[in-house]
Amino acid sequence: MDETDGALREAAALVREVPDFPEPGVLFRDIGPMLASGPALGAVVSALGRSAEFDVVAGVEARGFLVGAAVAQAFGTGVIGLRKPGKLPAVADRIDYALEYGTAALELPADTLRAGQRVLVVDDVLATGGTLGAACSLVRQSGAEVAAAAVVLELTALRGRRNLPGEPVEALLQV
Ligand SMILES: O=P(O)(O)OC[C@H]1O[C@H](OP(=O)(O)OP(=O)(O)O)[C@H](O)[C@@H]1O
Ligand SMILES: Nc1ncnc2[nH]cnc12
């Protein structure tokens, strides 16, 4: 185990399990306490940024914004936000998808990505894969490339990777 593994292991211990949130039957993994720790956030940001070579980060609303902006700053790139509907003044594209609990959509802001840019897609959690799949599709439909789809935590029981065939998924932690 190297220094990075040790720091990530300590970070993993800060993930809180919340039964029956946001609805009965869902075991919610709350990475809030992990992000609130400076050393844990530092370990997560460094590891995510090493997932691939990239020109810009695309963070997924909402918790992907927290991690994505930190990765962009640490690695000297800009960041764009892939947003829930109704937030953007100008929308380039939209994709609707299914969630572990409910349905959702993501929108790509206009005039952000350029063709050929290498994009590091960042989110906090990979569950069923719908969100990450929509994020990657938005990036690709814009003409940019998905350098990696990087998440802090993968919930393996939900088999999200099955819904992301061919996507370069990188998960720092798995439960
Ligand atoms: O793999 P999936 O099944 O698509 O689920 C993963 C998504 O679910 C959560 O977002 P959510 O929309 O619940 O909330 P947030 O706005 O708090 O990030 C999480 O932050 C991921 O974005
Ligand atoms: N069980 C879960 N815990 C945290 N975030 C999630 N996003 C989707 N499912 C989740």
PDB file of C-alpha atoms and ligand atoms in Angstrom:
ATOM      1  CA  MET A   1       0.000   0.000   0.000  1.00  0.00           C
ATOM      2  CA  ASP A   2       1.538   3.339  -1.014  1.00  0.00           C
ATOM      3  CA  GLU A   3       0.912   6.775   0.473  1.00  0.00           C
ATOM      4  CA  THR A   4      -1.987   7.454  -1.911  1.00  0.00           C
ATOM      5  CA  ASP A   5      -3.725   4.192  -0.986  1.00  0.00           C
ATOM      6  CA  GLY A   6      -3.377   5.030   2.697  1.00  0.00           C
ATOM      7  CA  ALA A   7      -4.795   8.528   2.266  1.00  0.00           C
ATOM      8  CA  LEU A   8      -7.714   7.203   0.209  1.00  0.00           C
ATOM      9  CA  ARG A   9      -8.368   4.500   2.789  1.00  0.00           C
ATOM     10  CA  GLU A  10      -8.585   7.167   5.475  1.00  0.00           C
ATOM     11  CA  ALA A  11     -10.848   9.218   3.207  1.00  0.00           C
ATOM     12  CA  ALA A  12     -13.101   6.192   2.633  1.00  0.00           C
ATOM     13  CA  ALA A  13     -13.613   5.839   6.376  1.00  0.00           C
ATOM     14  CA  LEU A  14     -15.312   9.254   6.336  1.00  0.00           C
ATOM     15  CA  VAL A  15     -18.135   8.185   4.007  1.00  0.00           C
ATOM     16  CA  ARG A  16     -21.346   8.037   6.063  1.00  0.00           C
ATOM     17  CA  GLU A  17     -24.099   5.472   5.427  1.00  0.00           C
ATOM     18  CA  VAL A  18     -27.642   6.774   5.744  1.00  0.00           C
ATOM     19  CA  PRO A  19     -30.375   4.109   5.515  1.00  0.00           C
ATOM     20  CA  ASP A  20     -33.681   4.936   3.834  1.00  0.00           C
ATOM     21  CA  PHE A  21     -32.590   8.222   2.271  1.00  0.00           C
ATOM     22  CA  PRO A  22     -33.921   9.877   0.155  1.00  0.00           C
ATOM     23  CA  GLU A  23     -36.591   7.168   0.204  1.00  0.00           C
ATOM     24  CA  PRO A  24     -37.221   3.824   1.957  1.00  0.00           C
ATOM     25  CA  GLY A  25     -34.932   1.035   0.764  1.00  0.00           C
ATOM     26  CA  VAL A  26     -32.072   3.243  -0.448  1.00  0.00           C
ATOM     27  CA  LEU A  27     -28.781   3.111   1.470  1.00  0.00           C
ATOM     28  CA  PHE A  28     -27.402   6.581   0.823  1.00  0.00           C
ATOM     29  CA  ARG A  29     -23.605   7.035   0.895  1.00  0.00           C
ATOM     30  CA  ASP A  30     -22.906  10.566   2.051  1.00  0.00           C
ATOM     31  CA  ILE A  31     -19.452  11.808   1.053  1.00  0.00           C
ATOM     32  CA  GLY A  32     -20.045  15.141   2.821  1.00  0.00           C
ATOM     33  CA  PRO A  33     -17.827  14.335   5.828  1.00  0.00           C
ATOM     34  CA  MET A  34     -15.072  13.182   3.466  1.00  0.00           C
ATOM     35  CA  LEU A  35     -15.142  16.446   1.519  1.00  0.00           C
ATOM     36  CA  ALA A  36     -15.166  18.398   4.777  1.00  0.00           C
ATOM     37  CA  SER A  37     -11.753  16.981   5.693  1.00  0.00           C
ATOM     38  CA  GLY A  38      -8.814  18.818   4.126  1.00  0.00           C
ATOM     39  CA  PRO A  39      -6.513  15.782   3.916  1.00  0.00           C
ATOM     40  CA  ALA A  40      -9.286  13.566   2.541  1.00  0.00           C
ATOM     41  CA  LEU A  41     -10.341  16.125  -0.065  1.00  0.00           C
ATOM     42  CA  GLY A  42      -6.701  16.574  -1.063  1.00  0.00           C
ATOM     43  CA  ALA A  43      -6.225  12.834  -1.528  1.00  0.00           C
ATOM     44  CA  VAL A  44      -9.411  12.536  -3.577  1.00  0.00           C
ATOM     45  CA  VAL A  45      -8.604  15.510  -5.801  1.00  0.00           C
ATOM     46  CA  SER A  46      -5.040  14.342  -6.509  1.00  0.00           C
ATOM     47  CA  ALA A  47      -6.161  10.829  -7.368  1.00  0.00           C
ATOM     48  CA  LEU A  48      -9.037  11.961  -9.602  1.00  0.00           C
ATOM     49  CA  GLY A  49      -6.801  14.343 -11.510  1.00  0.00           C
ATOM     50  CA  ARG A  50      -4.401  11.502 -12.277  1.00  0.00           C
ATOM     51  CA  SER A  51      -7.197   9.511 -13.994  1.00  0.00           C
ATOM     52  CA  ALA A  52      -6.289  10.860 -17.453  1.00  0.00           C
ATOM     53  CA  GLU A  53      -4.730  13.668 -19.462  1.00  0.00           C
ATOM     54  CA  PHE A  54      -7.386  16.348 -19.843  1.00  0.00           C
ATOM     55  CA  ASP A  55      -7.946  19.918 -21.034  1.00  0.00           C
ATOM     56  CA  VAL A  56     -11.049  20.743 -19.012  1.00  0.00           C
ATOM     57  CA  VAL A  57     -13.197  19.228 -16.246  1.00  0.00           C
ATOM     58  CA  ALA A  58     -16.963  18.719 -16.545  1.00  0.00           C
ATOM     59  CA  GLY A  59     -18.521  18.429 -13.084  1.00  0.00           C
ATOM     60  CA  VAL A  60     -22.008  16.951 -12.659  1.00  0.00           C
ATOM     61  CA  GLU A  61     -24.554  18.873 -10.543  1.00  0.00           C
ATOM     62  CA  ALA A  62     -24.513  19.007  -7.609  1.00  0.00           C
ATOM     63  CA  ARG A  63     -21.811  17.184  -5.676  1.00  0.00           C
ATOM     64  CA  GLY A  64     -19.748  16.722  -8.835  1.00  0.00           C
ATOM     65  CA  PHE A  65     -19.345  20.503  -8.828  1.00  0.00           C
ATOM     66  CA  LEU A  66     -17.547  20.426  -5.476  1.00  0.00           C
ATOM     67  CA  VAL A  67     -15.059  17.788  -6.532  1.00  0.00           C
ATOM     68  CA  GLY A  68     -14.782  18.825 -10.172  1.00  0.00           C
ATOM     69  CA  ALA A  69     -13.888  22.440  -9.462  1.00  0.00           C
ATOM     70  CA  ALA A  70     -11.256  21.361  -6.951  1.00  0.00           C
ATOM     71  CA  VAL A  71      -9.698  18.967  -9.494  1.00  0.00           C
ATOM     72  CA  ALA A  72      -9.681  21.665 -12.185  1.00  0.00           C
ATOM     73  CA  GLN A  73      -7.982  24.159  -9.879  1.00  0.00           C
ATOM     74  CA  ALA A  74      -5.398  21.640  -8.697  1.00  0.00           C
ATOM     75  CA  PHE A  75      -4.493  20.590 -12.237  1.00  0.00           C
ATOM     76  CA  GLY A  76      -4.653  24.035 -13.840  1.00  0.00           C
ATOM     77  CA  THR A  77      -7.692  23.617 -16.090  1.00  0.00           C
ATOM     78  CA  GLY A  78     -11.099  25.252 -16.305  1.00  0.00           C
ATOM     79  CA  VAL A  79     -14.343  23.616 -15.243  1.00  0.00           C
ATOM     80  CA  ILE A  80     -17.820  23.489 -16.717  1.00  0.00           C
ATOM     81  CA  GLY A  81     -20.999  22.442 -14.939  1.00  0.00           C
ATOM     82  CA  LEU A  82     -23.371  19.850 -16.400  1.00  0.00           C
ATOM     83  CA  ARG A  83     -26.616  21.081 -14.926  1.00  0.00           C
ATOM     84  CA  LYS A  84     -30.058  19.943 -13.915  1.00  0.00           C
ATOM     85  CA  PRO A  85     -32.815  21.465 -16.091  1.00  0.00           C
ATOM     86  CA  GLY A  86     -34.006  25.032 -15.648  1.00  0.00           C
ATOM     87  CA  LYS A  87     -30.718  26.521 -14.460  1.00  0.00           C
ATOM     88  CA  LEU A  88     -28.969  27.564 -17.650  1.00  0.00           C
ATOM     89  CA  PRO A  89     -29.622  30.706 -19.680  1.00  0.00           C
ATOM     90  CA  ALA A  90     -28.362  29.009 -22.856  1.00  0.00           C
ATOM     91  CA  VAL A  91     -28.463  25.240 -23.412  1.00  0.00           C
ATOM     92  CA  ALA A  92     -26.356  23.438 -26.016  1.00  0.00           C
ATOM     93  CA  ASP A  93     -27.847  19.963 -25.444  1.00  0.00           C
ATOM     94  CA  ARG A  94     -29.978  17.911 -23.022  1.00  0.00           C
ATOM     95  CA  ILE A  95     -30.240  14.224 -22.104  1.00  0.00           C
ATOM     96  CA  ASP A  96     -32.945  12.598 -19.963  1.00  0.00           C
ATOM     97  CA  TYR A  97     -32.111   9.452 -17.965  1.00  0.00           C
ATOM     98  CA  ALA A  98     -33.223   7.154 -15.110  1.00  0.00           C
ATOM     99  CA  LEU A  99     -31.820   7.349 -11.548  1.00  0.00           C
ATOM    100  CA  GLU A 100     -31.667   4.835  -8.655  1.00  0.00           C
ATOM    101  CA  TYR A 101     -34.480   6.944  -7.236  1.00  0.00           C
ATOM    102  CA  GLY A 102     -36.530   8.691  -9.929  1.00  0.00           C
ATOM    103  CA  THR A 103     -35.652  10.313 -13.242  1.00  0.00           C
ATOM    104  CA  ALA A 104     -33.496  13.279 -14.142  1.00  0.00           C
ATOM    105  CA  ALA A 105     -31.959  15.229 -16.982  1.00  0.00           C
ATOM    106  CA  LEU A 106     -28.649  16.961 -17.563  1.00  0.00           C
ATOM    107  CA  GLU A 107     -27.917  19.958 -19.741  1.00  0.00           C
ATOM    108  CA  LEU A 108     -24.695  21.145 -21.324  1.00  0.00           C
ATOM    109  CA  PRO A 109     -24.238  24.927 -21.216  1.00  0.00           C
ATOM    110  CA  ALA A 110     -23.824  26.638 -24.579  1.00  0.00           C
ATOM    111  CA  ASP A 111     -20.400  27.910 -25.659  1.00  0.00           C
ATOM    112  CA  THR A 112     -18.334  25.852 -23.233  1.00  0.00           C
ATOM    113  CA  LEU A 113     -16.862  22.708 -24.819  1.00  0.00           C
ATOM    114  CA  ARG A 114     -14.929  22.801 -28.099  1.00  0.00           C
ATOM    115  CA  ALA A 115     -14.521  19.942 -30.577  1.00  0.00           C
ATOM    116  CA  GLY A 116     -11.484  17.832 -29.785  1.00  0.00           C
ATOM    117  CA  GLN A 117     -11.100  18.971 -26.164  1.00  0.00           C
ATOM    118  CA  ARG A 118     -10.212  16.174 -23.758  1.00  0.00           C
ATOM    119  CA  VAL A 119     -12.758  16.279 -20.948  1.00  0.00           C
ATOM    120  CA  LEU A 120     -12.455  14.749 -17.489  1.00  0.00           C
ATOM    121  CA  VAL A 121     -16.054  14.056 -16.423  1.00  0.00           C
ATOM    122  CA  VAL A 122     -16.256  14.144 -12.613  1.00  0.00           C
ATOM    123  CA  ASP A 123     -19.031  13.066 -10.256  1.00  0.00           C
ATOM    124  CA  ASP A 124     -19.192  11.955  -6.643  1.00  0.00           C
ATOM    125  CA  VAL A 125     -21.008   8.629  -6.955  1.00  0.00           C
ATOM    126  CA  LEU A 126     -21.547   5.989  -9.649  1.00  0.00           C
ATOM    127  CA  ALA A 127     -24.762   4.129  -8.817  1.00  0.00           C
ATOM    128  CA  THR A 128     -26.860   2.835 -11.744  1.00  0.00           C
ATOM    129  CA  GLY A 129     -24.711   4.742 -14.233  1.00  0.00           C
ATOM    130  CA  GLY A 130     -27.494   6.842 -15.726  1.00  0.00           C
ATOM    131  CA  THR A 131     -25.971  10.135 -14.676  1.00  0.00           C
ATOM    132  CA  LEU A 132     -22.445   9.366 -15.785  1.00  0.00           C
ATOM    133  CA  GLY A 133     -23.737   7.943 -19.060  1.00  0.00           C
ATOM    134  CA  ALA A 134     -25.726  11.101 -19.773  1.00  0.00           C
ATOM    135  CA  ALA A 135     -22.712  13.260 -18.855  1.00  0.00           C
ATOM    136  CA  CYS A 136     -20.417  11.328 -21.210  1.00  0.00           C
ATOM    137  CA  SER A 137     -22.976  11.465 -24.020  1.00  0.00           C
ATOM    138  CA  LEU A 138     -23.355  15.228 -23.658  1.00  0.00           C
ATOM    139  CA  VAL A 139     -19.593  15.649 -23.882  1.00  0.00           C
ATOM    140  CA  ARG A 140     -19.277  13.400 -26.923  1.00  0.00           C
ATOM    141  CA  GLN A 141     -22.264  14.880 -28.754  1.00  0.00           C
ATOM    142  CA  SER A 142     -20.551  18.273 -28.504  1.00  0.00           C
ATOM    143  CA  GLY A 143     -17.578  16.927 -30.473  1.00  0.00           C
ATOM    144  CA  ALA A 144     -15.285  16.804 -27.431  1.00  0.00           C
ATOM    145  CA  GLU A 145     -13.638  13.611 -26.108  1.00  0.00           C
ATOM    146  CA  VAL A 146     -14.222  11.858 -22.783  1.00  0.00           C
ATOM    147  CA  ALA A 147     -10.700  11.484 -21.382  1.00  0.00           C
ATOM    148  CA  ALA A 148     -12.109   9.646 -18.356  1.00  0.00           C
ATOM    149  CA  ALA A 149     -15.337   9.448 -16.382  1.00  0.00           C
ATOM    150  CA  ALA A 150     -14.006   9.709 -12.833  1.00  0.00           C
ATOM    151  CA  VAL A 151     -16.030   9.195  -9.660  1.00  0.00           C
ATOM    152  CA  VAL A 152     -15.092   9.199  -6.010  1.00  0.00           C
ATOM    153  CA  LEU A 153     -17.269   6.240  -5.037  1.00  0.00           C
ATOM    154  CA  GLU A 154     -18.726   3.341  -7.045  1.00  0.00           C
ATOM    155  CA  LEU A 155     -21.670   1.426  -5.597  1.00  0.00           C
ATOM    156  CA  THR A 156     -20.804  -1.904  -7.214  1.00  0.00           C
ATOM    157  CA  ALA A 157     -24.055  -3.658  -6.250  1.00  0.00           C
ATOM    158  CA  LEU A 158     -25.951  -1.359  -8.619  1.00  0.00           C
ATOM    159  CA  ARG A 159     -23.803  -2.495 -11.566  1.00  0.00           C
ATOM    160  CA  GLY A 160     -23.525   0.956 -13.120  1.00  0.00           C
ATOM    161  CA  ARG A 161     -20.663  -0.099 -15.363  1.00  0.00           C
ATOM    162  CA  ARG A 162     -23.050  -2.377 -17.246  1.00  0.00           C
ATOM    163  CA  ASN A 163     -24.830   0.785 -18.420  1.00  0.00           C
ATOM    164  CA  LEU A 164     -21.554   2.400 -19.459  1.00  0.00           C
ATOM    165  CA  PRO A 165     -20.128   0.026 -22.060  1.00  0.00           C
ATOM    166  CA  GLY A 166     -16.909   1.334 -23.503  1.00  0.00           C
ATOM    167  CA  GLU A 167     -16.742   4.365 -21.216  1.00  0.00           C
ATOM    168  CA  PRO A 168     -13.374   4.963 -19.525  1.00  0.00           C
ATOM    169  CA  VAL A 169     -14.735   4.774 -15.965  1.00  0.00           C
ATOM    170  CA  GLU A 170     -12.334   5.378 -13.067  1.00  0.00           C
ATOM    171  CA  ALA A 171     -13.582   4.899  -9.496  1.00  0.00           C
ATOM    172  CA  LEU A 172     -11.330   5.823  -6.571  1.00  0.00           C
ATOM    173  CA  LEU A 173     -13.313   3.835  -4.030  1.00  0.00           C
ATOM    174  CA  GLN A 174     -15.725   0.917  -4.345  1.00  0.00           C
ATOM    175  CA  VAL A 175     -18.270  -0.418  -1.900  1.00  0.00           C
TER     176      VAL A 175
HETATM  177  O1  LIG B   1     -25.405   6.408 -11.224  1.00  0.00           O
HETATM  178  P1  LIG B   1     -26.743   7.038 -10.972  1.00  0.00           P
HETATM  179  O2  LIG B   1     -27.801   6.059 -10.604  1.00  0.00           O
HETATM  180  O3  LIG B   1     -27.164   7.929 -12.097  1.00  0.00           O
HETATM  181  O4  LIG B   1     -26.607   7.931  -9.675  1.00  0.00           O
HETATM  182  C1  LIG B   1     -25.514   8.759  -9.392  1.00  0.00           C
HETATM  183  C2  LIG B   1     -25.951  10.180  -9.221  1.00  0.00           C
HETATM  184  O5  LIG B   1     -26.891  10.291  -8.147  1.00  0.00           O
HETATM  185  C3  LIG B   1     -26.534  11.375  -7.321  1.00  0.00           C
HETATM  186  O6  LIG B   1     -27.027  12.557  -7.823  1.00  0.00           O
HETATM  187  P2  LIG B   1     -28.406  13.194  -7.374  1.00  0.00           P
HETATM  188  O7  LIG B   1     -29.066  13.652  -8.619  1.00  0.00           O
HETATM  189  O8  LIG B   1     -29.127  12.275  -6.471  1.00  0.00           O
HETATM  190  O9  LIG B   1     -28.038  14.415  -6.470  1.00  0.00           O
HETATM  191  P3  LIG B   1     -27.075  15.629  -6.253  1.00  0.00           P
HETATM  192  O10 LIG B   1     -27.664  16.747  -7.020  1.00  0.00           O
HETATM  193  O11 LIG B   1     -27.113  15.829  -4.771  1.00  0.00           O
HETATM  194  O12 LIG B   1     -25.669  15.314  -6.701  1.00  0.00           O
HETATM  195  C4  LIG B   1     -25.021  11.374  -7.421  1.00  0.00           C
HETATM  196  O13 LIG B   1     -24.499  12.624  -7.038  1.00  0.00           O
HETATM  197  C5  LIG B   1     -24.768  11.059  -8.867  1.00  0.00           C
HETATM  198  O14 LIG B   1     -24.772  12.222  -9.671  1.00  0.00           O
HETATM  199  N1  LIG B   2     -27.104   5.224  -2.780  1.00  0.00           N
HETATM  200  C1  LIG B   2     -26.575   6.387  -3.129  1.00  0.00           C
HETATM  201  N2  LIG B   2     -25.783   7.068  -2.289  1.00  0.00           N
HETATM  202  C2  LIG B   2     -25.264   8.249  -2.662  1.00  0.00           C
HETATM  203  N3  LIG B   2     -25.491   8.820  -3.826  1.00  0.00           N
HETATM  204  C3  LIG B   2     -26.265   8.160  -4.689  1.00  0.00           C
HETATM  205  N4  LIG B   2     -26.647   8.453  -5.942  1.00  0.00           N
HETATM  206  C4  LIG B   2     -27.449   7.473  -6.377  1.00  0.00           C
HETATM  207  N5  LIG B   2     -27.580   6.526  -5.448  1.00  0.00           N
HETATM  208  C5  LIG B   2     -26.841   6.932  -4.389  1.00  0.00           C
END
